[in-house]
Amino acid sequence: DDYRFVYGLIRKNMYDLYVKHWGKWQAKVIREGIDARKIKIVEVDGKRVGFYSFEIRKESSHINDLQIVENMQGRGLGTCLVGLMEKESLRKKRDKIRLRVFTDNPAKKLYVKLGFKVFIDEEDSVVLEKKV
C-alpha cells in the first residue's frame, strides 16, 4: 500500500515534468528508483501526506526525492522536512546536503529560499547544494 502511495504521488506531482524532459512517462525507471530502505512516509493526523527519500553519502547527504500531496503544499511541510534532513546530516557529520531538480520544477524555488545554491548546472536540471 505504501509503495502504491509513493508511486502514485510521484506520478501525480512529476508526470508533466518527466514527459517534458524525458519525452514520456518511464514507469520502469520510476519503479526501479523507489528504494523502500530510504523512504520515509509522512503522515499528518494519521493520513499520508507525502514522503521523502534521503541518504548519507561519502561526502554529503543527498535528498533523492521529496513529494507532498497538493493540498498540503505551501504550508511549511517541505521546509520542516528539509530541516529534519539537515539535522540528520549534521548528526552523521556531513556538512553539505545536495539534491537534483529539474530547472523548471516549482519546488526549486523552495530549495533556493532555504539556502541551496547551484553546485552543478546541467541542461535540464541542476544539482543544488547547501552547507549545513
PDB file of N, CA, C and O in Angstrom, residues 40-106:
ATOM      1  N   LYS A  40      10.805   7.544   3.729  1.00  0.00           N
ATOM      2  CA  LYS A  40      10.041   7.779   4.951  1.00  0.00           C
ATOM      3  C   LYS A  40       8.704   8.386   4.529  1.00  0.00           C
ATOM      4  O   LYS A  40       8.659   9.403   3.851  1.00  0.00           O
ATOM      5  N   ILE A  41       7.618   7.733   4.946  1.00  0.00           N
ATOM      6  CA  ILE A  41       6.275   8.229   4.678  1.00  0.00           C
ATOM      7  C   ILE A  41       5.955   9.295   5.725  1.00  0.00           C
ATOM      8  O   ILE A  41       6.233   9.112   6.906  1.00  0.00           O
ATOM      9  N   VAL A  42       5.353  10.377   5.294  1.00  0.00           N
ATOM     10  CA  VAL A  42       4.987  11.475   6.192  1.00  0.00           C
ATOM     11  C   VAL A  42       3.473  11.450   6.381  1.00  0.00           C
ATOM     12  O   VAL A  42       2.721  11.425   5.401  1.00  0.00           O
ATOM     13  N   GLU A  43       3.049  11.441   7.637  1.00  0.00           N
ATOM     14  CA  GLU A  43       1.624  11.448   7.968  1.00  0.00           C
ATOM     15  C   GLU A  43       1.284  12.657   8.824  1.00  0.00           C
ATOM     16  O   GLU A  43       2.084  13.076   9.655  1.00  0.00           O
ATOM     17  N   VAL A  44       0.108  13.186   8.599  1.00  0.00           N
ATOM     18  CA  VAL A  44      -0.444  14.245   9.434  1.00  0.00           C
ATOM     19  C   VAL A  44      -1.824  13.776   9.856  1.00  0.00           C
ATOM     20  O   VAL A  44      -2.654  13.425   9.005  1.00  0.00           O
ATOM     21  N   ASP A  45      -2.044  13.730  11.155  1.00  0.00           N
ATOM     22  CA  ASP A  45      -3.324  13.257  11.706  1.00  0.00           C
ATOM     23  C   ASP A  45      -3.695  11.873  11.158  1.00  0.00           C
ATOM     24  O   ASP A  45      -4.854  11.619  10.804  1.00  0.00           O
ATOM     25  N   GLY A  46      -2.702  10.993  11.050  1.00  0.00           N
ATOM     26  CA  GLY A  46      -2.937   9.620  10.609  1.00  0.00           C
ATOM     27  C   GLY A  46      -3.154   9.456   9.120  1.00  0.00           C
ATOM     28  O   GLY A  46      -3.471   8.373   8.645  1.00  0.00           O
ATOM     29  N   LYS A  47      -2.973  10.511   8.355  1.00  0.00           N
ATOM     30  CA  LYS A  47      -3.187  10.448   6.909  1.00  0.00           C
ATOM     31  C   LYS A  47      -1.872  10.710   6.183  1.00  0.00           C
ATOM     32  O   LYS A  47      -1.149  11.666   6.500  1.00  0.00           O
ATOM     33  N   ARG A  48      -1.559   9.861   5.196  1.00  0.00           N
ATOM     34  CA  ARG A  48      -0.332  10.053   4.421  1.00  0.00           C
ATOM     35  C   ARG A  48      -0.429  11.323   3.575  1.00  0.00           C
ATOM     36  O   ARG A  48      -1.396  11.484   2.833  1.00  0.00           O
ATOM     37  N   VAL A  49       0.584  12.189   3.732  1.00  0.00           N
ATOM     38  CA  VAL A  49       0.569  13.458   3.000  1.00  0.00           C
ATOM     39  C   VAL A  49       1.836  13.664   2.178  1.00  0.00           C
ATOM     40  O   VAL A  49       1.977  14.680   1.503  1.00  0.00           O
ATOM     41  N   GLY A  50       2.749  12.721   2.240  1.00  0.00           N
ATOM     42  CA  GLY A  50       3.968  12.858   1.467  1.00  0.00           C
ATOM     43  C   GLY A  50       4.987  11.812   1.845  1.00  0.00           C
ATOM     44  O   GLY A  50       4.714  10.897   2.630  1.00  0.00           O
ATOM     45  N   PHE A  51       6.153  11.955   1.260  1.00  0.00           N
ATOM     46  CA  PHE A  51       7.278  11.081   1.593  1.00  0.00           C
ATOM     47  C   PHE A  51       8.559  11.781   1.203  1.00  0.00           C
ATOM     48  O   PHE A  51       8.569  12.743   0.441  1.00  0.00           O
ATOM     49  N   TYR A  52       9.646  11.282   1.769  1.00  0.00           N
ATOM     50  CA  TYR A  52      10.959  11.740   1.327  1.00  0.00           C
ATOM     51  C   TYR A  52      11.906  10.559   1.318  1.00  0.00           C
ATOM     52  O   TYR A  52      11.716   9.573   2.013  1.00  0.00           O
ATOM     53  N   SER A  53      12.899  10.673   0.451  1.00  0.00           N
ATOM     54  CA  SER A  53      13.944   9.669   0.330  1.00  0.00           C
ATOM     55  C   SER A  53      15.265  10.398   0.518  1.00  0.00           C
ATOM     56  O   SER A  53      15.549  11.377  -0.181  1.00  0.00           O
ATOM     57  N   PHE A  54      16.052   9.921   1.470  1.00  0.00           N
ATOM     58  CA  PHE A  54      17.237  10.642   1.914  1.00  0.00           C
ATOM     59  C   PHE A  54      18.327   9.636   2.225  1.00  0.00           C
ATOM     60  O   PHE A  54      18.049   8.547   2.735  1.00  0.00           O
ATOM     61  N   GLU A  55      19.568   9.980   1.905  1.00  0.00           N
ATOM     62  CA  GLU A  55      20.667   9.080   2.234  1.00  0.00           C
ATOM     63  C   GLU A  55      21.934   9.853   2.566  1.00  0.00           C
ATOM     64  O   GLU A  55      22.142  10.968   2.103  1.00  0.00           O
ATOM     65  N   ILE A  56      22.756   9.217   3.364  1.00  0.00           N
ATOM     66  CA  ILE A  56      24.062   9.754   3.717  1.00  0.00           C
ATOM     67  C   ILE A  56      25.071   9.141   2.744  1.00  0.00           C
ATOM     68  O   ILE A  56      25.171   7.922   2.636  1.00  0.00           O
ATOM     69  N   ARG A  57      25.770   9.979   2.030  1.00  0.00           N
ATOM     70  CA  ARG A  57      26.796   9.521   1.100  1.00  0.00           C
ATOM     71  C   ARG A  57      28.168   9.882   1.660  1.00  0.00           C
ATOM     72  O   ARG A  57      28.277  10.485   2.713  1.00  0.00           O
ATOM     73  N   LYS A  58      29.202   9.517   0.923  1.00  0.00           N
ATOM     74  CA  LYS A  58      30.578   9.727   1.392  1.00  0.00           C
ATOM     75  C   LYS A  58      30.883  11.178   1.749  1.00  0.00           C
ATOM     76  O   LYS A  58      31.375  11.468   2.828  1.00  0.00           O
ATOM     77  N   GLU A  59      30.609  12.084   0.821  1.00  0.00           N
ATOM     78  CA  GLU A  59      30.988  13.480   1.016  1.00  0.00           C
ATOM     79  C   GLU A  59      29.858  14.382   1.476  1.00  0.00           C
ATOM     80  O   GLU A  59      30.103  15.484   1.960  1.00  0.00           O
ATOM     81  N   SER A  60      28.626  13.928   1.295  1.00  0.00           N
ATOM     82  CA  SER A  60      27.483  14.780   1.618  1.00  0.00           C
ATOM     83  C   SER A  60      26.253  13.917   1.842  1.00  0.00           C
ATOM     84  O   SER A  60      26.271  12.716   1.593  1.00  0.00           O
ATOM     85  N   SER A  61      25.208  14.551   2.300  1.00  0.00           N
ATOM     86  CA  SER A  61      23.904  13.904   2.351  1.00  0.00           C
ATOM     87  C   SER A  61      23.195  14.216   1.040  1.00  0.00           C
ATOM     88  O   SER A  61      23.537  15.183   0.355  1.00  0.00           O
ATOM     89  N   HIS A  62      22.203  13.397   0.703  1.00  0.00           N
ATOM     90  CA  HIS A  62      21.513  13.600  -0.566  1.00  0.00           C
ATOM     91  C   HIS A  62      20.014  13.376  -0.403  1.00  0.00           C
ATOM     92  O   HIS A  62      19.592  12.335   0.107  1.00  0.00           O
ATOM     93  N   ILE A  63      19.245  14.370  -0.840  1.00  0.00           N
ATOM     94  CA  ILE A  63      17.792  14.217  -0.907  1.00  0.00           C
ATOM     95  C   ILE A  63      17.494  13.610  -2.264  1.00  0.00           C
ATOM     96  O   ILE A  63      17.686  14.254  -3.299  1.00  0.00           O
ATOM     97  N   ASN A  64      17.041  12.365  -2.258  1.00  0.00           N
ATOM     98  CA  ASN A  64      16.713  11.689  -3.513  1.00  0.00           C
ATOM     99  C   ASN A  64      15.347  12.123  -4.040  1.00  0.00           C
ATOM    100  O   ASN A  64      15.142  12.220  -5.241  1.00  0.00           O
ATOM    101  N   ASP A  65      14.422  12.348  -3.123  1.00  0.00           N
ATOM    102  CA  ASP A  65      13.069  12.720  -3.521  1.00  0.00           C
ATOM    103  C   ASP A  65      12.354  13.331  -2.328  1.00  0.00           C
ATOM    104  O   ASP A  65      12.604  12.950  -1.179  1.00  0.00           O
ATOM    105  N   LEU A  66      11.470  14.246  -2.610  1.00  0.00           N
ATOM    106  CA  LEU A  66      10.617  14.861  -1.600  1.00  0.00           C
ATOM    107  C   LEU A  66       9.320  15.213  -2.304  1.00  0.00           C
ATOM    108  O   LEU A  66       9.307  16.045  -3.213  1.00  0.00           O
ATOM    109  N   GLN A  67       8.251  14.529  -1.922  1.00  0.00           N
ATOM    110  CA  GLN A  67       6.955  14.733  -2.565  1.00  0.00           C
ATOM    111  C   GLN A  67       5.902  14.963  -1.494  1.00  0.00           C
ATOM    112  O   GLN A  67       5.861  14.256  -0.489  1.00  0.00           O
ATOM    113  N   ILE A  68       5.048  15.944  -1.748  1.00  0.00           N
ATOM    114  CA  ILE A  68       3.975  16.285  -0.816  1.00  0.00           C
ATOM    115  C   ILE A  68       2.676  16.378  -1.621  1.00  0.00           C
ATOM    116  O   ILE A  68       2.677  16.927  -2.735  1.00  0.00           O
ATOM    117  N   VAL A  69       1.600  15.856  -1.053  1.00  0.00           N
ATOM    118  CA  VAL A  69       0.308  15.933  -1.747  1.00  0.00           C
ATOM    119  C   VAL A  69      -0.050  17.398  -1.965  1.00  0.00           C
ATOM    120  O   VAL A  69       0.288  18.273  -1.166  1.00  0.00           O
ATOM    121  N   GLU A  70      -0.743  17.639  -3.054  1.00  0.00           N
ATOM    122  CA  GLU A  70      -1.000  19.015  -3.492  1.00  0.00           C
ATOM    123  C   GLU A  70      -1.675  19.881  -2.426  1.00  0.00           C
ATOM    124  O   GLU A  70      -1.284  21.024  -2.209  1.00  0.00           O
ATOM    125  N   ASN A  71      -2.671  19.345  -1.722  1.00  0.00           N
ATOM    126  CA  ASN A  71      -3.403  20.183  -0.766  1.00  0.00           C
ATOM    127  C   ASN A  71      -2.604  20.491   0.498  1.00  0.00           C
ATOM    128  O   ASN A  71      -3.044  21.287   1.327  1.00  0.00           O
ATOM    129  N   MET A  72      -1.411  19.909   0.653  1.00  0.00           N
ATOM    130  CA  MET A  72      -0.541  20.210   1.797  1.00  0.00           C
ATOM    131  C   MET A  72       0.668  21.048   1.394  1.00  0.00           C
ATOM    132  O   MET A  72       1.456  21.448   2.246  1.00  0.00           O
ATOM    133  N   GLN A  73       0.819  21.309   0.109  1.00  0.00           N
ATOM    134  CA  GLN A  73       1.948  22.112  -0.356  1.00  0.00           C
ATOM    135  C   GLN A  73       1.742  23.570   0.044  1.00  0.00           C
ATOM    136  O   GLN A  73       0.614  24.047   0.131  1.00  0.00           O
ATOM    137  N   GLY A  74       2.840  24.253   0.319  1.00  0.00           N
ATOM    138  CA  GLY A  74       2.778  25.659   0.681  1.00  0.00           C
ATOM    139  C   GLY A  74       2.428  25.920   2.137  1.00  0.00           C
ATOM    140  O   GLY A  74       2.144  27.050   2.521  1.00  0.00           O
ATOM    141  N   ARG A  75       2.458  24.883   2.971  1.00  0.00           N
ATOM    142  CA  ARG A  75       2.104  25.020   4.387  1.00  0.00           C
ATOM    143  C   ARG A  75       3.295  24.845   5.321  1.00  0.00           C
ATOM    144  O   ARG A  75       3.121  24.704   6.519  1.00  0.00           O
ATOM    145  N   GLY A  76       4.500  24.780   4.750  1.00  0.00           N
ATOM    146  CA  GLY A  76       5.694  24.663   5.581  1.00  0.00           C
ATOM    147  C   GLY A  76       6.181  23.241   5.807  1.00  0.00           C
ATOM    148  O   GLY A  76       7.208  23.030   6.453  1.00  0.00           O
ATOM    149  N   LEU A  77       5.472  22.255   5.272  1.00  0.00           N
ATOM    150  CA  LEU A  77       5.870  20.861   5.473  1.00  0.00           C
ATOM    151  C   LEU A  77       7.204  20.558   4.793  1.00  0.00           C
ATOM    152  O   LEU A  77       8.084  19.920   5.378  1.00  0.00           O
ATOM    153  N   GLY A  78       7.386  21.030   3.566  1.00  0.00           N
ATOM    154  CA  GLY A  78       8.652  20.817   2.861  1.00  0.00           C
ATOM    155  C   GLY A  78       9.818  21.449   3.613  1.00  0.00           C
ATOM    156  O   GLY A  78      10.875  20.840   3.765  1.00  0.00           O
ATOM    157  N   THR A  79       9.616  22.647   4.117  1.00  0.00           N
ATOM    158  CA  THR A  79      10.644  23.336   4.896  1.00  0.00           C
ATOM    159  C   THR A  79      10.994  22.525   6.146  1.00  0.00           C
ATOM    160  O   THR A  79      12.178  22.353   6.472  1.00  0.00           O
ATOM    161  N   CYS A  80       9.974  22.017   6.807  1.00  0.00           N
ATOM    162  CA  CYS A  80      10.184  21.206   8.009  1.00  0.00           C
ATOM    163  C   CYS A  80      10.976  19.940   7.680  1.00  0.00           C
ATOM    164  O   CYS A  80      11.918  19.583   8.395  1.00  0.00           O
ATOM    165  N   LEU A  81      10.606  19.265   6.605  1.00  0.00           N
ATOM    166  CA  LEU A  81      11.283  18.017   6.234  1.00  0.00           C
ATOM    167  C   LEU A  81      12.733  18.263   5.836  1.00  0.00           C
ATOM    168  O   LEU A  81      13.617  17.494   6.207  1.00  0.00           O
ATOM    169  N   VAL A  82      12.987  19.328   5.097  1.00  0.00           N
ATOM    170  CA  VAL A  82      14.374  19.656   4.743  1.00  0.00           C
ATOM    171  C   VAL A  82      15.162  19.939   6.019  1.00  0.00           C
ATOM    172  O   VAL A  82      16.306  19.499   6.172  1.00  0.00           O
ATOM    173  N   GLY A  83      14.551  20.619   6.965  1.00  0.00           N
ATOM    174  CA  GLY A  83      15.204  20.879   8.248  1.00  0.00           C
ATOM    175  C   GLY A  83      15.560  19.601   8.985  1.00  0.00           C
ATOM    176  O   GLY A  83      16.660  19.490   9.554  1.00  0.00           O
ATOM    177  N   LEU A  84      14.657  18.626   8.960  1.00  0.00           N
ATOM    178  CA  LEU A  84      14.953  17.324   9.584  1.00  0.00           C
ATOM    179  C   LEU A  84      16.133  16.645   8.904  1.00  0.00           C
ATOM    180  O   LEU A  84      16.997  16.068   9.571  1.00  0.00           O
ATOM    181  N   MET A  85      16.177  16.723   7.585  1.00  0.00           N
ATOM    182  CA  MET A  85      17.278  16.100   6.849  1.00  0.00           C
ATOM    183  C   MET A  85      18.595  16.826   7.110  1.00  0.00           C
ATOM    184  O   MET A  85      19.650  16.196   7.178  1.00  0.00           O
ATOM    185  N   GLU A  86      18.532  18.131   7.285  1.00  0.00           N
ATOM    186  CA  GLU A  86      19.746  18.880   7.629  1.00  0.00           C
ATOM    187  C   GLU A  86      20.266  18.456   9.002  1.00  0.00           C
ATOM    188  O   GLU A  86      21.474  18.252   9.174  1.00  0.00           O
ATOM    189  N   LYS A  87      19.370  18.297   9.962  1.00  0.00           N
ATOM    190  CA  LYS A  87      19.782  17.851  11.297  1.00  0.00           C
ATOM    191  C   LYS A  87      20.401  16.459  11.254  1.00  0.00           C
ATOM    192  O   LYS A  87      21.409  16.189  11.909  1.00  0.00           O
ATOM    193  N   GLU A  88      19.814  15.567  10.467  1.00  0.00           N
ATOM    194  CA  GLU A  88      20.360  14.219  10.323  1.00  0.00           C
ATOM    195  C   GLU A  88      21.739  14.271   9.669  1.00  0.00           C
ATOM    196  O   GLU A  88      22.642  13.526  10.039  1.00  0.00           O
ATOM    197  N   SER A  89      21.909  15.165   8.699  1.00  0.00           N
ATOM    198  CA  SER A  89      23.216  15.334   8.049  1.00  0.00           C
ATOM    199  C   SER A  89      24.273  15.711   9.073  1.00  0.00           C
ATOM    200  O   SER A  89      25.372  15.134   9.098  1.00  0.00           O
ATOM    201  N   LEU A  90      23.959  16.671   9.904  1.00  0.00           N
ATOM    202  CA  LEU A  90      24.905  17.110  10.932  1.00  0.00           C
ATOM    203  C   LEU A  90      25.188  15.995  11.932  1.00  0.00           C
ATOM    204  O   LEU A  90      26.334  15.810  12.354  1.00  0.00           O
ATOM    205  N   ARG A  91      24.142  15.253  12.286  1.00  0.00           N
ATOM    206  CA  ARG A  91      24.324  14.125  13.216  1.00  0.00           C
ATOM    207  C   ARG A  91      25.277  13.082  12.643  1.00  0.00           C
ATOM    208  O   ARG A  91      26.042  12.456  13.365  1.00  0.00           O
ATOM    209  N   LYS A  92      25.237  12.925  11.325  1.00  0.00           N
ATOM    210  CA  LYS A  92      26.102  11.953  10.644  1.00  0.00           C
ATOM    211  C   LYS A  92      27.402  12.594  10.159  1.00  0.00           C
ATOM    212  O   LYS A  92      28.119  12.021   9.350  1.00  0.00           O
ATOM    213  N   LYS A  93      27.669  13.810  10.651  1.00  0.00           N
ATOM    214  CA  LYS A  93      28.915  14.523  10.366  1.00  0.00           C
ATOM    215  C   LYS A  93      29.114  14.836   8.874  1.00  0.00           C
ATOM    216  O   LYS A  93      30.222  14.762   8.340  1.00  0.00           O
ATOM    217  N   ARG A  94      28.031  15.219   8.222  1.00  0.00           N
ATOM    218  CA  ARG A  94      28.089  15.705   6.839  1.00  0.00           C
ATOM    219  C   ARG A  94      27.713  17.179   6.883  1.00  0.00           C
ATOM    220  O   ARG A  94      26.682  17.538   7.449  1.00  0.00           O
ATOM    221  N   ASP A  95      28.543  18.020   6.294  1.00  0.00           N
ATOM    222  CA  ASP A  95      28.278  19.454   6.360  1.00  0.00           C
ATOM    223  C   ASP A  95      27.645  20.007   5.082  1.00  0.00           C
ATOM    224  O   ASP A  95      27.459  21.205   4.934  1.00  0.00           O
ATOM    225  N   LYS A  96      27.305  19.104   4.147  1.00  0.00           N
ATOM    226  CA  LYS A  96      26.653  19.522   2.906  1.00  0.00           C
ATOM    227  C   LYS A  96      25.478  18.600   2.631  1.00  0.00           C
ATOM    228  O   LYS A  96      25.527  17.398   2.925  1.00  0.00           O
ATOM    229  N   ILE A  97      24.458  19.178   2.052  1.00  0.00           N
ATOM    230  CA  ILE A  97      23.309  18.393   1.614  1.00  0.00           C
ATOM    231  C   ILE A  97      23.032  18.781   0.163  1.00  0.00           C
ATOM    232  O   ILE A  97      23.103  19.953  -0.190  1.00  0.00           O
ATOM    233  N   ARG A  98      22.786  17.781  -0.674  1.00  0.00           N
ATOM    234  CA  ARG A  98      22.598  18.005  -2.113  1.00  0.00           C
ATOM    235  C   ARG A  98      21.308  17.366  -2.603  1.00  0.00           C
ATOM    236  O   ARG A  98      20.790  16.435  -1.989  1.00  0.00           O
ATOM    237  N   LEU A  99      20.865  17.839  -3.744  1.00  0.00           N
ATOM    238  CA  LEU A  99      19.716  17.255  -4.433  1.00  0.00           C
ATOM    239  C   LEU A  99      19.763  17.658  -5.887  1.00  0.00           C
ATOM    240  O   LEU A  99      20.442  18.618  -6.252  1.00  0.00           O
ATOM    241  N   ARG A 100      19.070  16.910  -6.709  1.00  0.00           N
ATOM    242  CA  ARG A 100      18.948  17.236  -8.139  1.00  0.00           C
ATOM    243  C   ARG A 100      17.489  17.583  -8.404  1.00  0.00           C
ATOM    244  O   ARG A 100      16.584  16.926  -7.899  1.00  0.00           O
ATOM    245  N   VAL A 101      17.290  18.643  -9.191  1.00  0.00           N
ATOM    246  CA  VAL A 101      15.934  19.086  -9.502  1.00  0.00           C
ATOM    247  C   VAL A 101      15.903  19.607 -10.938  1.00  0.00           C
ATOM    248  O   VAL A 101      16.890  20.165 -11.418  1.00  0.00           O
ATOM    249  N   PHE A 102      14.780  19.375 -11.632  1.00  0.00           N
ATOM    250  CA  PHE A 102      14.620  19.983 -12.950  1.00  0.00           C
ATOM    251  C   PHE A 102      14.663  21.501 -12.784  1.00  0.00           C
ATOM    252  O   PHE A 102      14.124  22.042 -11.815  1.00  0.00           O
ATOM    253  N   THR A 103      15.274  22.186 -13.730  1.00  0.00           N
ATOM    254  CA  THR A 103      15.405  23.642 -13.621  1.00  0.00           C
ATOM    255  C   THR A 103      14.050  24.339 -13.566  1.00  0.00           C
ATOM    256  O   THR A 103      13.937  25.403 -12.965  1.00  0.00           O
ATOM    257  N   ASP A 104      13.028  23.744 -14.168  1.00  0.00           N
ATOM    258  CA  ASP A 104      11.704  24.366 -14.194  1.00  0.00           C
ATOM    259  C   ASP A 104      10.730  23.743 -13.187  1.00  0.00           C
ATOM    260  O   ASP A 104       9.531  24.012 -13.242  1.00  0.00           O
ATOM    261  N   ASN A 105      11.244  22.953 -12.261  1.00  0.00           N
ATOM    262  CA  ASN A 105      10.396  22.379 -11.214  1.00  0.00           C
ATOM    263  C   ASN A 105      10.056  23.482 -10.209  1.00  0.00           C
ATOM    264  O   ASN A 105      10.952  24.119  -9.659  1.00  0.00           O
ATOM    265  N   PRO A 106       8.776  23.725  -9.945  1.00  0.00           N
ATOM    266  CA  PRO A 106       8.412  24.770  -8.977  1.00  0.00           C
ATOM    267  C   PRO A 106       9.055  24.567  -7.597  1.00  0.00           C
ATOM    268  O   PRO A 106       9.276  25.537  -6.870  1.00  0.00           O
TER     269      PRO A 106
END
